[in-house]
Coordinates of N, CA, C and O in Angstrom, one line a residue:
K1226 N 0.8 -1.0 -0.1 CA 0.1 -0.1 0.0 C 1.0 1.2 0.1 O 1.9 1.5 0.6
F1227 N 0.5 2.1 -1.1 CA 1.4 3.4 -0.8 C 0.8 4.7 -1.0 O -0.4 4.8 -1.5
K1228 N 1.0 5.4 0.1 CA 0.7 6.9 0.2 C 1.2 7.9 0.0 O 2.3 8.5 0.6
R1229 N 1.4 8.5 -1.5 CA 1.7 9.6 -1.8 C 3.0 9.2 -1.3 O 4.0 9.9 -1.5
S1230 N 3.6 8.1 -2.1 CA 4.9 7.3 -2.0 C 5.7 8.0 -3.6 O 5.5 8.1 -4.0
D1231 N 6.9 8.2 -3.3 CA 7.7 8.7 -4.3 C 8.3 7.2 -5.0 O 8.3 6.4 -4.6
I1232 N 8.3 7.6 -6.7 CA 8.0 6.0 -7.4 C 9.4 5.8 -7.0 O 9.2 4.2 -7.5
A1233 N 10.6 6.5 -6.6 CA 12.1 5.9 -6.5 C 11.5 4.7 -5.3 O 12.2 3.6 -5.3
D1234 N 11.2 5.3 -4.3 CA 11.0 4.7 -3.1 C 10.3 2.9 -3.5 O 10.4 1.9 -3.7
V1235 N 9.0 3.1 -4.6 CA 8.3 2.4 -4.5 C 9.1 1.6 -5.5 O 9.3 0.1 -5.7
L1236 N 9.8 1.7 -6.5 CA 11.0 0.8 -7.3 C 11.7 -0.1 -6.4 O 12.2 -1.1 -6.6
R1237 N 12.2 0.9 -5.4 CA 13.2 0.0 -4.5 C 12.8 -1.2 -3.9 O 13.0 -2.2 -3.5
R1238 N 11.7 -1.0 -3.6 CA 10.8 -2.4 -2.7 C 10.8 -3.3 -3.6 O 10.6 -4.5 -3.6
L1239 N 10.0 -2.4 -5.3 CA 9.9 -3.8 -5.9 C 11.4 -4.8 -6.6 O 11.5 -5.6 -6.6
E1240 N 13.0 -3.7 -6.4 CA 13.8 -4.0 -6.8 C 14.3 -5.6 -5.7 O 14.4 -6.7 -5.5
R1241 N 13.5 -5.2 -4.4 CA 13.8 -6.5 -3.5 C 13.4 -7.4 -3.4 O 13.6 -8.4 -3.0
H1242 N 11.8 -6.8 -3.3 CA 10.9 -8.3 -3.9 C 11.6 -9.1 -4.8 O 11.1 -10.3 -5.0
Y1243 N 11.2 -8.6 -6.2 CA 11.8 -9.9 -7.8 C 13.1 -9.5 -7.6 O 13.6 -10.4 -8.2
N1244 N 14.1 -9.7 -6.7 CA 15.7 -9.1 -7.2 C 15.9 -8.9 -8.0 O 16.6 -9.7 -9.2
V1245 N 15.5 -7.8 -8.5 CA 15.9 -7.3 -10.3 C 16.4 -6.2 -9.8 O 16.2 -5.2 -8.6
D1246 N 17.2 -5.3 -10.7 CA 17.4 -3.5 -10.8 C 17.0 -3.0 -11.8 O 16.4 -2.6 -12.9
F1247 N 16.6 -1.8 -11.2 CA 16.2 -0.7 -12.3 C 17.3 0.5 -12.2 O 17.4 1.2 -11.5
L1248 N 17.0 1.2 -13.4 CA 17.4 2.1 -14.1 C 16.7 3.6 -14.2 O 16.2 3.1 -15.7
C1249 N 16.8 4.2 -13.5 CA 15.2 5.1 -13.3 C 16.0 6.6 -14.3 O 17.1 7.4 -13.9
D1250 N 16.0 7.0 -15.2 CA 16.1 8.4 -15.7 C 15.3 9.6 -15.1 O 14.4 9.1 -14.2
E1251 N 16.2 10.9 -15.2 CA 15.6 12.0 -14.7 C 13.9 12.0 -14.8 O 13.6 13.3 -14.1
T1252 N 13.8 11.8 -15.8 CA 12.3 11.7 -16.2 C 11.2 11.4 -14.9 O 10.2 12.2 -14.8
V1253 N 11.0 10.3 -14.1 CA 10.4 10.3 -13.4 C 11.0 10.9 -11.6 O 10.0 10.4 -10.6
N1254 N 11.8 11.3 -11.7 CA 12.4 12.2 -10.4 C 11.0 13.1 -9.9 O 10.4 13.6 -10.5
G1255 N 10.5 13.1 -8.7 CA 9.5 13.7 -8.1 C 8.1 13.4 -8.1 O 7.3 13.4 -7.9
L1256 N 8.0 12.1 -9.2 CA 6.9 11.5 -9.6 C 6.3 10.8 -8.2 O 6.9 9.8 -7.6
S1257 N 5.1 10.8 -7.5 CA 4.5 10.3 -7.1 C 3.4 9.5 -6.6 O 2.7 8.7 -7.6
I1258 N 3.2 8.5 -6.4 CA 2.1 7.2 -6.2 C 1.3 7.3 -4.9 O 1.6 6.8 -4.6
T1259 N -0.1 6.9 -5.7 CA -1.4 6.3 -4.4 C -1.7 5.4 -4.4 O -2.2 5.1 -5.8
G1260 N -2.0 4.3 -3.9 CA -2.7 3.0 -3.7 C -2.3 1.9 -3.6 O -1.2 1.9 -2.9
N1261 N -3.1 0.6 -4.0 CA -2.9 -0.9 -3.4 C -2.0 -1.0 -5.0 O -2.8 -1.2 -6.0
M1262 N -1.0 -2.1 -4.3 CA -0.6 -2.6 -5.6 C 0.1 -4.2 -5.4 O 0.1 -4.5 -4.3
D1263 N -0.4 -5.0 -6.0 CA -1.0 -6.5 -6.0 C 1.1 -7.1 -6.7 O 0.6 -6.5 -7.8
I1264 N 2.1 -7.6 -5.8 CA 2.8 -7.8 -6.6 C 3.1 -9.3 -6.3 O 4.3 -10.3 -5.6
S1265 N 2.4 -10.0 -6.6 CA 2.1 -11.9 -6.2 C 2.5 -12.4 -7.7 O 2.5 -13.6 -7.8
G1266 N 2.2 -11.5 -8.6 CA 2.3 -11.9 -10.0 C 4.3 -11.7 -9.9 O 5.0 -11.5 -9.1
D1267 N 4.2 -12.0 -11.6 CA 5.8 -11.5 -12.1 C 6.0 -10.1 -12.1 O 5.0 -9.4 -12.0
C1268 N 7.5 -9.8 -12.0 CA 7.8 -8.6 -12.1 C 7.1 -7.4 -13.4 O 6.6 -6.3 -13.3
E1269 N 7.0 -8.3 -14.5 CA 6.8 -7.4 -15.6 C 5.1 -7.4 -15.2 O 4.8 -6.0 -15.3
N1270 N 4.5 -8.3 -14.6 CA 3.1 -7.5 -14.3 C 2.9 -6.9 -13.3 O 2.1 -5.6 -13.5
A1271 N 4.2 -6.2 -12.6 CA 3.9 -5.2 -11.8 C 4.6 -3.7 -12.0 O 3.5 -3.2 -11.5
L1272 N 5.4 -4.0 -13.3 CA 5.3 -3.1 -13.4 C 4.7 -2.7 -15.0 O 4.1 -1.0 -15.0
E1273 N 3.8 -3.6 -15.7 CA 3.0 -3.1 -16.2 C 1.9 -2.0 -15.5 O 1.1 -1.4 -15.9
N1274 N 1.4 -2.8 -13.9 CA 0.5 -2.2 -13.3 C 0.8 -0.6 -12.9 O -0.3 0.5 -13.0
L1275 N 2.1 -0.8 -12.7 CA 2.8 0.8 -12.3 C 2.8 1.6 -13.5 O 2.5 2.6 -13.2
S1276 N 2.9 0.6 -14.3 CA 2.8 2.3 -15.5 C 1.2 2.2 -16.0 O 1.6 3.7 -16.4
I1277 N 0.5 1.7 -15.7 CA -0.6 2.2 -16.2 C -1.2 3.6 -14.9 O -1.6 4.0 -15.1
V1278 N -0.9 3.6 -14.2 CA -1.3 4.2 -12.8 C -0.3 5.3 -12.8 O -1.2 6.5 -12.4
S1279 N 0.7 5.7 -13.4 CA 2.2 6.6 -13.1 C 2.3 6.7 -14.3 O 2.8 8.2 -14.0
G1280 N 2.3 6.5 -15.4 CA 2.7 6.8 -16.9 C 4.0 6.5 -17.2 O 4.6 7.3 -18.2
I1281 N 4.7 5.5 -16.5 CA 6.1 5.3 -16.6 C 5.9 4.2 -17.7 O 5.1 3.6 -18.0
S1282 N 6.9 3.6 -18.1 CA 7.2 2.6 -19.5 C 8.3 2.3 -19.0 O 9.4 2.9 -18.2
Y1283 N 8.3 1.3 -18.9 CA 9.7 -0.1 -18.8 C 10.4 -0.6 -19.8 O 9.4 -1.3 -20.8
R1284 N 11.4 -0.8 -19.8 CA 12.3 -2.0 -20.9 C 13.1 -2.8 -20.4 O 13.7 -2.2 -19.9
K1285 N 13.3 -4.1 -20.5 CA 14.2 -4.5 -20.0 C 15.4 -5.1 -21.1 O 14.9 -5.4 -22.0
E1286 N 16.5 -4.4 -20.6 CA 17.6 -4.3 -20.9 C 18.3 -5.8 -21.2 O 18.2 -6.5 -20.6
K1287 N 19.5 -6.5 -22.2 CA 20.0 -7.2 -22.4 C 20.7 -8.1 -21.0 O 20.9 -9.2 -20.8
D1288 N 21.4 -7.1 -20.0 CA 22.0 -7.2 -18.9 C 21.0 -7.5 -18.0 O 21.1 -8.1 -16.5
G1289 N 19.7 -7.2 -18.3 CA 18.6 -8.0 -17.1 C 18.0 -6.7 -16.5 O 17.1 -7.1 -15.4
V1290 N 18.6 -5.3 -16.1 CA 18.1 -4.0 -16.0 C 16.8 -3.4 -16.4 O 17.1 -3.7 -17.7
Y1291 N 16.1 -3.1 -15.9 CA 14.8 -2.7 -16.3 C 15.2 -1.1 -16.5 O 15.2 -0.2 -15.3
A1292 N 15.2 -0.8 -17.7 CA 15.1 1.0 -17.7 C 14.1 1.4 -17.6 O 12.9 0.7 -18.5
I1293 N 13.7 2.5 -16.7 CA 12.5 3.2 -16.4 C 12.6 4.3 -16.5 O 13.3 5.2 -16.6
T1294 N 11.2 5.2 -17.3 CA 11.6 6.4 -18.3 C 9.4 6.9 -17.9 O 9.0 6.0 -17.7
M1295 N 9.9 8.0 -18.0 CA 8.3 8.8 -18.0 C 8.0 8.5 -19.6 O 8.6 9.0 -20.0
E1296 N 6.4 8.0 -19.4 CA 6.0 8.3 -21.0 C 6.2 9.6 -21.4 O 5.5 10.5 -21.0
R1297 N 6.0 9.9 -22.5 CA 5.5 10.7 -23.5 C 4.3 11.1 -24.0 O 4.1 10.3 -24.6
R1298 N 3.6 12.0 -23.6 CA 2.4 12.1 -23.8 C 2.1 12.9 -24.7 O 2.7 14.2 -25.0

């Protein structure tokens, strides 16, 4: 459960839970999120749900690191 949580804090929690690494660019700095998040599925499912509510986009790099950016609208 998140209440006005910084997106960086949310992603750090997901990194620990899924044992993955995220590389965020500066476009996500200062973004906050409020709500409940189901993390019972896999990492990509959690990221997809996060992208829907927050507007971030992600891609998995060759080295397994997920690159996180803000979607252009």
